[in-house]
PDB file of C-alpha atoms in Angstrom:
ATOM      1  CA  MET A 460      -3.794  -9.983  24.016  1.00  0.00           C
ATOM      2  CA  THR A 461      -3.081  -7.513  21.211  1.00  0.00           C
ATOM      3  CA  ARG A 462      -3.970  -8.869  17.813  1.00  0.00           C
ATOM      4  CA  ARG A 463      -0.927  -9.418  15.636  1.00  0.00           C
ATOM      5  CA  ARG A 464      -0.649  -7.442  12.411  1.00  0.00           C
ATOM      6  CA  ILE A 465       0.812  -8.005   8.963  1.00  0.00           C
ATOM      7  CA  LEU A 466       1.324  -4.917   6.816  1.00  0.00           C
ATOM      8  CA  THR A 467       1.305  -5.518   3.066  1.00  0.00           C
ATOM      9  CA  ILE A 468       2.765  -2.590   1.145  1.00  0.00           C
ATOM     10  CA  ASN A 469       2.127  -1.984  -2.545  1.00  0.00           C
ATOM     11  CA  PRO A 470       5.195   0.097  -3.493  1.00  0.00           C
ATOM     12  CA  ASN A 471       3.454   1.876  -6.352  1.00  0.00           C
ATOM     13  CA  SER A 472       0.816   4.587  -6.053  1.00  0.00           C
ATOM     14  CA  SER A 473      -1.940   2.846  -8.012  1.00  0.00           C
ATOM     15  CA  ALA A 474      -5.137   2.570  -5.975  1.00  0.00           C
ATOM     16  CA  ALA A 475      -6.408  -0.105  -8.392  1.00  0.00           C
ATOM     17  CA  VAL A 476      -3.400  -2.327  -7.698  1.00  0.00           C
ATOM     18  CA  THR A 477      -3.707  -1.814  -3.927  1.00  0.00           C
ATOM     19  CA  ALA A 478      -7.391  -2.800  -4.157  1.00  0.00           C
ATOM     20  CA  ALA A 479      -6.508  -5.942  -6.148  1.00  0.00           C
ATOM     21  CA  ILE A 480      -3.976  -6.982  -3.499  1.00  0.00           C
ATOM     22  CA  ASP A 481      -6.494  -6.333  -0.736  1.00  0.00           C
ATOM     23  CA  GLU A 482      -9.029  -8.533  -2.530  1.00  0.00           C
ATOM     24  CA  ALA A 483      -6.438 -11.297  -2.927  1.00  0.00           C
ATOM     25  CA  ALA A 484      -5.750 -11.147   0.810  1.00  0.00           C
ATOM     26  CA  ALA A 485      -9.414 -11.618   1.741  1.00  0.00           C
ATOM     27  CA  PRO A 486      -9.349 -15.465   1.996  1.00  0.00           C
ATOM     28  CA  LEU A 487      -6.358 -15.208   4.353  1.00  0.00           C
ATOM     29  CA  ARG A 488      -8.189 -13.069   6.927  1.00  0.00           C
ATOM     30  CA  ILE A 489      -9.038 -15.983   9.179  1.00  0.00           C
ATOM     31  CA  SER A 490     -10.597 -16.106  12.634  1.00  0.00           C
ATOM     32  CA  GLY A 491      -7.862 -15.886  15.242  1.00  0.00           C
ATOM     33  CA  GLY A 492      -5.245 -15.004  12.640  1.00  0.00           C
ATOM     34  CA  PRO A 493      -3.254 -11.804  12.283  1.00  0.00           C
ATOM     35  CA  GLU A 494      -4.838  -8.611  11.036  1.00  0.00           C
ATOM     36  CA  ILE A 495      -3.836  -8.068   7.384  1.00  0.00           C
ATOM     37  CA  ASP A 496      -3.621  -4.444   6.266  1.00  0.00           C
ATOM     38  CA  VAL A 497      -2.905  -3.525   2.648  1.00  0.00           C
ATOM     39  CA  VAL A 498      -1.635  -0.044   1.825  1.00  0.00           C
ATOM     40  CA  GLY A 499      -0.149   1.782  -1.134  1.00  0.00           C
ATOM     41  CA  LEU A 500       2.928   3.976  -1.208  1.00  0.00           C
ATOM     42  CA  ALA A 501       2.036   7.544  -2.109  1.00  0.00           C
ATOM     43  CA  GLU A 502       5.656   8.327  -2.986  1.00  0.00           C
ATOM     44  CA  GLY A 503       5.842   5.460  -5.477  1.00  0.00           C
ATOM     45  CA  PRO A 504       5.422   5.680  -9.268  1.00  0.00           C
ATOM     46  CA  PRO A 505       2.084   4.653 -10.826  1.00  0.00           C
ATOM     47  CA  SER A 506       3.727   1.437 -12.032  1.00  0.00           C
ATOM     48  CA  ILE A 507       7.123  -0.133 -11.375  1.00  0.00           C
ATOM     49  CA  ILE A 508       8.404  -0.882 -14.843  1.00  0.00           C
ATOM     50  CA  SER A 509      12.125  -0.045 -14.931  1.00  0.00           C
ATOM     51  CA  GLN A 510      14.944  -0.764 -12.522  1.00  0.00           C
ATOM     52  CA  ARG A 511      14.974   2.959 -11.793  1.00  0.00           C
ATOM     53  CA  ASP A 512      11.321   2.724 -10.725  1.00  0.00           C
ATOM     54  CA  ALA A 513      12.142  -0.194  -8.433  1.00  0.00           C
ATOM     55  CA  ASP A 514      15.123   1.581  -6.896  1.00  0.00           C
ATOM     56  CA  SER A 515      13.142   4.790  -6.367  1.00  0.00           C
ATOM     57  CA  VAL A 516      10.827   3.193  -3.791  1.00  0.00           C
ATOM     58  CA  VAL A 517      13.498   1.690  -1.540  1.00  0.00           C
ATOM     59  CA  MET A 518      13.932   4.686   0.774  1.00  0.00           C
ATOM     60  CA  PRO A 519      10.171   5.356   1.079  1.00  0.00           C
ATOM     61  CA  LEU A 520       9.687   1.663   1.913  1.00  0.00           C
ATOM     62  CA  LEU A 521      12.351   1.890   4.599  1.00  0.00           C
ATOM     63  CA  GLY A 522      10.638   4.922   6.088  1.00  0.00           C
ATOM     64  CA  ARG A 523       7.236   3.250   6.084  1.00  0.00           C
ATOM     65  CA  VAL A 524       8.521   0.073   7.755  1.00  0.00           C
ATOM     66  CA  ALA A 525      10.361   2.100  10.400  1.00  0.00           C
ATOM     67  CA  ARG A 526       7.158   3.980  11.301  1.00  0.00           C
ATOM     68  CA  GLU A 527       4.835   0.988  11.438  1.00  0.00           C
ATOM     69  CA  ASN A 528       3.936  -1.144  14.424  1.00  0.00           C
ATOM     70  CA  ALA A 529       3.543  -4.459  12.600  1.00  0.00           C
ATOM     71  CA  ASP A 530       4.664  -8.000  13.328  1.00  0.00           C
ATOM     72  CA  ALA A 531       5.559  -8.766   9.699  1.00  0.00           C
ATOM     73  CA  PHE A 532       5.691  -7.030   6.328  1.00  0.00           C
ATOM     74  CA  VAL A 533       4.973  -8.053   2.744  1.00  0.00           C
ATOM     75  CA  ILE A 534       6.473  -6.086  -0.153  1.00  0.00           C
ATOM     76  CA  ALA A 535       3.782  -6.531  -2.792  1.00  0.00           C
ATOM     77  CA  CYS A 536       5.706  -5.853  -5.985  1.00  0.00           C
ATOM     78  CA  PHE A 537       7.170  -8.583  -8.147  1.00  0.00           C
ATOM     79  CA  SER A 538      10.496  -6.756  -8.340  1.00  0.00           C
ATOM     80  CA  ASP A 539      10.885  -7.266  -4.557  1.00  0.00           C
ATOM     81  CA  PRO A 540      12.330  -3.730  -4.338  1.00  0.00           C
ATOM     82  CA  GLY A 541      14.627  -3.139  -1.388  1.00  0.00           C
ATOM     83  CA  LEU A 542      13.871  -6.582   0.053  1.00  0.00           C
ATOM     84  CA  HIS A 543      17.213  -7.163   1.744  1.00  0.00           C
ATOM     85  CA  VAL A 544      17.729  -3.638   3.063  1.00  0.00           C
ATOM     86  CA  VAL A 545      14.164  -3.542   4.375  1.00  0.00           C
ATOM     87  CA  ARG A 546      14.776  -6.849   6.146  1.00  0.00           C
ATOM     88  CA  GLU A 547      17.874  -5.333   7.697  1.00  0.00           C
ATOM     89  CA  ALA A 548      15.863  -2.338   8.900  1.00  0.00           C
ATOM     90  CA  ALA A 549      12.912  -4.342  10.216  1.00  0.00           C
ATOM     91  CA  GLY A 550      14.682  -5.284  13.440  1.00  0.00           C
ATOM     92  CA  GLY A 551      14.093  -9.021  13.176  1.00  0.00           C
ATOM     93  CA  ARG A 552      10.473  -8.760  12.066  1.00  0.00           C
ATOM     94  CA  PRO A 553       9.818 -10.942   8.991  1.00  0.00           C
ATOM     95  CA  VAL A 554       9.748  -9.248   5.586  1.00  0.00           C
ATOM     96  CA  MET A 555       8.369 -11.259   2.665  1.00  0.00           C
ATOM     97  CA  GLY A 556       8.873 -10.419  -1.009  1.00  0.00           C
ATOM     98  CA  ILE A 557       6.123 -11.630  -3.321  1.00  0.00           C
ATOM     99  CA  ALA A 558       8.471 -12.629  -6.150  1.00  0.00           C
ATOM    100  CA  GLU A 559      10.607 -14.742  -3.847  1.00  0.00           C
ATOM    101  CA  TRP A 560       7.597 -16.487  -2.311  1.00  0.00           C
ATOM    102  CA  GLY A 561       5.748 -16.855  -5.611  1.00  0.00           C
ATOM    103  CA  ILE A 562       8.742 -18.607  -7.143  1.00  0.00           C
ATOM    104  CA  LEU A 563       9.286 -20.793  -4.082  1.00  0.00           C
ATOM    105  CA  ARG A 564       5.650 -21.895  -4.212  1.00  0.00           C
ATOM    106  CA  ALA A 565       5.923 -22.627  -7.941  1.00  0.00           C
ATOM    107  CA  LEU A 566       8.829 -24.978  -7.276  1.00  0.00           C
ATOM    108  CA  THR A 567       6.490 -27.170  -5.203  1.00  0.00           C
ATOM    109  CA  LEU A 568       3.870 -27.394  -7.959  1.00  0.00           C
ATOM    110  CA  GLY A 569       5.877 -28.299 -11.054  1.00  0.00           C
ATOM    111  CA  GLU A 570       9.271 -28.907 -12.586  1.00  0.00           C
ATOM    112  CA  ARG A 571       9.477 -25.767 -14.736  1.00  0.00           C
ATOM    113  CA  PHE A 572       7.882 -22.431 -13.922  1.00  0.00           C
ATOM    114  CA  GLY A 573       7.170 -19.502 -16.215  1.00  0.00           C
ATOM    115  CA  ILE A 574       6.337 -15.915 -15.294  1.00  0.00           C
ATOM    116  CA  ILE A 575       3.771 -13.597 -16.847  1.00  0.00           C
ATOM    117  CA  ALA A 576       5.663 -10.288 -17.007  1.00  0.00           C
ATOM    118  CA  LEU A 577       4.514  -6.713 -17.429  1.00  0.00           C
ATOM    119  CA  SER A 578       7.196  -5.666 -19.929  1.00  0.00           C
ATOM    120  CA  PRO A 579      10.561  -6.613 -21.481  1.00  0.00           C
ATOM    121  CA  GLN A 580      12.229  -4.557 -18.728  1.00  0.00           C
ATOM    122  CA  SER A 581      10.422  -6.665 -16.151  1.00  0.00           C
ATOM    123  CA  ILE A 582      11.727  -9.808 -17.843  1.00  0.00           C
ATOM    124  CA  ARG A 583      15.333  -8.677 -17.389  1.00  0.00           C
ATOM    125  CA  ARG A 584      14.778  -8.210 -13.652  1.00  0.00           C
ATOM    126  CA  GLN A 585      13.085 -11.596 -13.420  1.00  0.00           C
ATOM    127  CA  GLN A 586      16.008 -13.267 -15.177  1.00  0.00           C
ATOM    128  CA  ARG A 587      18.418 -11.722 -12.684  1.00  0.00           C
ATOM    129  CA  MET A 588      16.223 -12.774  -9.780  1.00  0.00           C
ATOM    130  CA  VAL A 589      16.020 -16.431 -10.748  1.00  0.00           C
ATOM    131  CA  ARG A 590      19.808 -16.512 -11.211  1.00  0.00           C
ATOM    132  CA  GLN A 591      20.312 -14.954  -7.771  1.00  0.00           C
ATOM    133  CA  MET A 592      17.937 -17.526  -6.264  1.00  0.00           C
ATOM    134  CA  SER A 593      19.861 -20.305  -8.085  1.00  0.00           C
ATOM    135  CA  VAL A 594      16.661 -21.712  -9.600  1.00  0.00           C
ATOM    136  CA  ASP A 595      17.400 -20.818 -13.238  1.00  0.00           C
ATOM    137  CA  GLY A 596      17.618 -24.537 -14.096  1.00  0.00           C
ATOM    138  CA  ARG A 597      13.868 -24.768 -13.489  1.00  0.00           C
ATOM    139  CA  TYR A 598      12.933 -21.448 -15.097  1.00  0.00           C
ATOM    140  CA  ALA A 599      11.069 -21.824 -18.378  1.00  0.00           C
ATOM    141  CA  GLY A 600      11.137 -18.084 -19.050  1.00  0.00           C
ATOM    142  CA  SER A 601       8.916 -15.007 -18.868  1.00  0.00           C
ATOM    143  CA  TRP A 602       6.335 -13.650 -21.297  1.00  0.00           C
ATOM    144  CA  SER A 603       5.490  -9.943 -21.497  1.00  0.00           C
ATOM    145  CA  VAL A 604       1.954  -8.591 -21.837  1.00  0.00           C
ATOM    146  CA  GLY A 605       3.172  -5.023 -22.428  1.00  0.00           C
ATOM    147  CA  ALA A 606       1.098  -3.397 -19.699  1.00  0.00           C
ATOM    148  CA  SER A 607       1.347  -1.230 -16.608  1.00  0.00           C
ATOM    149  CA  ALA A 608       0.536  -2.546 -13.157  1.00  0.00           C
ATOM    150  CA  ALA A 609      -2.731  -0.600 -13.042  1.00  0.00           C
ATOM    151  CA  GLU A 610      -3.834  -2.028 -16.400  1.00  0.00           C
ATOM    152  CA  THR A 611      -3.445  -5.584 -15.105  1.00  0.00           C
ATOM    153  CA  ALA A 612      -6.026  -4.907 -12.386  1.00  0.00           C
ATOM    154  CA  GLY A 613      -8.753  -4.317 -14.993  1.00  0.00           C
ATOM    155  CA  ALA A 614     -10.931  -6.844 -16.794  1.00  0.00           C
ATOM    156  CA  ASP A 615      -9.871  -5.824 -20.303  1.00  0.00           C
ATOM    157  CA  ILE A 616      -6.436  -7.418 -20.025  1.00  0.00           C
ATOM    158  CA  ARG A 617      -7.547 -10.891 -18.970  1.00  0.00           C
ATOM    159  CA  GLN A 618      -7.343 -12.436 -22.436  1.00  0.00           C
ATOM    160  CA  ARG A 619      -3.792 -11.137 -22.904  1.00  0.00           C
ATOM    161  CA  LEU A 620      -2.823 -12.689 -19.580  1.00  0.00           C
ATOM    162  CA  ILE A 621      -4.366 -15.997 -20.648  1.00  0.00           C
ATOM    163  CA  GLU A 622      -2.501 -15.888 -23.953  1.00  0.00           C
ATOM    164  CA  ALA A 623       0.781 -15.189 -22.160  1.00  0.00           C
ATOM    165  CA  GLY A 624       0.196 -18.074 -19.757  1.00  0.00           C
ATOM    166  CA  ARG A 625      -0.675 -20.398 -22.614  1.00  0.00           C
ATOM    167  CA  ALA A 626       2.472 -19.376 -24.519  1.00  0.00           C
ATOM    168  CA  LEU A 627       4.603 -20.168 -21.464  1.00  0.00           C
ATOM    169  CA  VAL A 628       3.078 -23.657 -21.376  1.00  0.00           C
ATOM    170  CA  THR A 629       3.050 -24.476 -25.082  1.00  0.00           C
ATOM    171  CA  GLN A 630       6.167 -22.665 -26.275  1.00  0.00           C
ATOM    172  CA  ARG A 631       8.415 -22.594 -23.196  1.00  0.00           C
ATOM    173  CA  GLY A 632       7.455 -25.867 -21.513  1.00  0.00           C
ATOM    174  CA  ALA A 633       6.238 -24.406 -18.219  1.00  0.00           C
ATOM    175  CA  ASP A 634       4.065 -26.680 -16.081  1.00  0.00           C
ATOM    176  CA  VAL A 635       3.301 -23.961 -13.528  1.00  0.00           C
ATOM    177  CA  VAL A 636       2.854 -20.223 -14.132  1.00  0.00           C
ATOM    178  CA  VAL A 637       3.562 -17.358 -11.736  1.00  0.00           C
ATOM    179  CA  MET A 638       1.726 -14.057 -12.119  1.00  0.00           C
ATOM    180  CA  GLY A 639       4.431 -11.404 -12.303  1.00  0.00           C
ATOM    181  CA  CYS A 640       2.525  -8.444 -10.854  1.00  0.00           C
ATOM    182  CA  ALA A 641       0.363  -8.041  -7.775  1.00  0.00           C
ATOM    183  CA  GLY A 642      -2.219  -6.198  -9.870  1.00  0.00           C
ATOM    184  CA  MET A 643      -3.018  -9.442 -11.704  1.00  0.00           C
ATOM    185  CA  ALA A 644      -4.461 -11.040  -8.565  1.00  0.00           C
ATOM    186  CA  SER A 645      -8.124 -11.200  -9.600  1.00  0.00           C
ATOM    187  CA  HIS A 646      -7.272 -13.089 -12.801  1.00  0.00           C
ATOM    188  CA  ARG A 647      -5.631 -16.150 -11.204  1.00  0.00           C
ATOM    189  CA  ALA A 648      -8.539 -18.591 -11.313  1.00  0.00           C
ATOM    190  CA  PRO A 649      -9.670 -17.769 -14.900  1.00  0.00           C
ATOM    191  CA  ILE A 650      -6.095 -18.053 -16.193  1.00  0.00           C
ATOM    192  CA  GLU A 651      -5.625 -21.393 -14.439  1.00  0.00           C
ATOM    193  CA  ALA A 652      -8.898 -22.721 -15.870  1.00  0.00           C
ATOM    194  CA  ALA A 653      -7.946 -21.597 -19.375  1.00  0.00           C
ATOM    195  CA  ILE A 654      -4.378 -22.922 -19.530  1.00  0.00           C
ATOM    196  CA  GLY A 655      -4.745 -26.135 -17.519  1.00  0.00           C
ATOM    197  CA  VAL A 656      -1.730 -25.808 -15.206  1.00  0.00           C
ATOM    198  CA  PRO A 657      -1.365 -24.353 -11.690  1.00  0.00           C
ATOM    199  CA  VAL A 658      -1.158 -20.553 -11.543  1.00  0.00           C
ATOM    200  CA  VAL A 659       0.477 -18.891  -8.534  1.00  0.00           C
ATOM    201  CA  GLU A 660      -0.700 -15.515  -7.235  1.00  0.00           C
ATOM    202  CA  PRO A 661       2.445 -14.355  -5.417  1.00  0.00           C
ATOM    203  CA  ALA A 662       0.932 -11.804  -3.013  1.00  0.00           C
ATOM    204  CA  GLN A 663      -1.274 -14.510  -1.527  1.00  0.00           C
ATOM    205  CA  GLN A 664       1.722 -16.800  -1.120  1.00  0.00           C
ATOM    206  CA  ALA A 665       3.823 -14.128   0.604  1.00  0.00           C
ATOM    207  CA  ILE A 666       0.980 -13.165   2.941  1.00  0.00           C
ATOM    208  CA  ALA A 667       0.351 -16.830   3.758  1.00  0.00           C
ATOM    209  CA  ALA A 668       4.048 -17.263   4.574  1.00  0.00           C
ATOM    210  CA  ALA A 669       3.924 -14.179   6.803  1.00  0.00           C
ATOM    211  CA  ILE A 670       0.901 -15.562   8.647  1.00  0.00           C
ATOM    212  CA  GLY A 671       2.681 -18.837   9.324  1.00  0.00           C
ATOM    213  CA  THR A 672       5.796 -17.057  10.526  1.00  0.00           C
ATOM    214  CA  VAL A 673       3.864 -14.733  12.835  1.00  0.00           C
ATOM    215  CA  LEU A 674       1.797 -17.553  14.346  1.00  0.00           C
ATOM    216  CA  LEU A 675       4.815 -19.773  14.913  1.00  0.00           C
ATOM    217  CA  ARG A 676       6.698 -16.901  16.579  1.00  0.00           C
ATOM    218  CA  ALA A 677       3.862 -16.348  19.062  1.00  0.00           C
TER     219      ALA A 677
END
């Protein structure tokens, strides 16, 4: 029997972010489970900051999905760029967006979720997303760290991420925090320990959902 495969695509071109996502996926590579491949998108910008950046990767994502022999896909960018059109093009194969699944997981862990955002532009997209998902009544808000995706993969930014998470808890009333960029993956446990509430790493949640879907479709 051919081993099933989940392809996780980082829509930016940052090798550091792709490596962070791959590291986050490591605990989900289980015996008998699907193969989990993590790749970057060479055509993507170094960081997806603006709506223009997010829109610019939609066609390359479509092309990559069309070429790949995978059982499921994960779009590993918190803007969920092209999520619905990629689903349409995937021919019935599951396509998971990390923002959608990160938020859905947060709803099971607390009453009000906050999001650590890269930038003020990211916050505007997150506000639109929670309205479109009809979960704005449980959205405590987002807090920007003023960084690029690649910067969040490094150790130097950890304290800023902790401060943002703490501000969401103390100033916005969040009782669960979602990390708003896949590059932040390695910081989840230290942030959670520092701020005292659950912290969701959305790429892990989307990959876990893809695993469940693939196994149940077997």
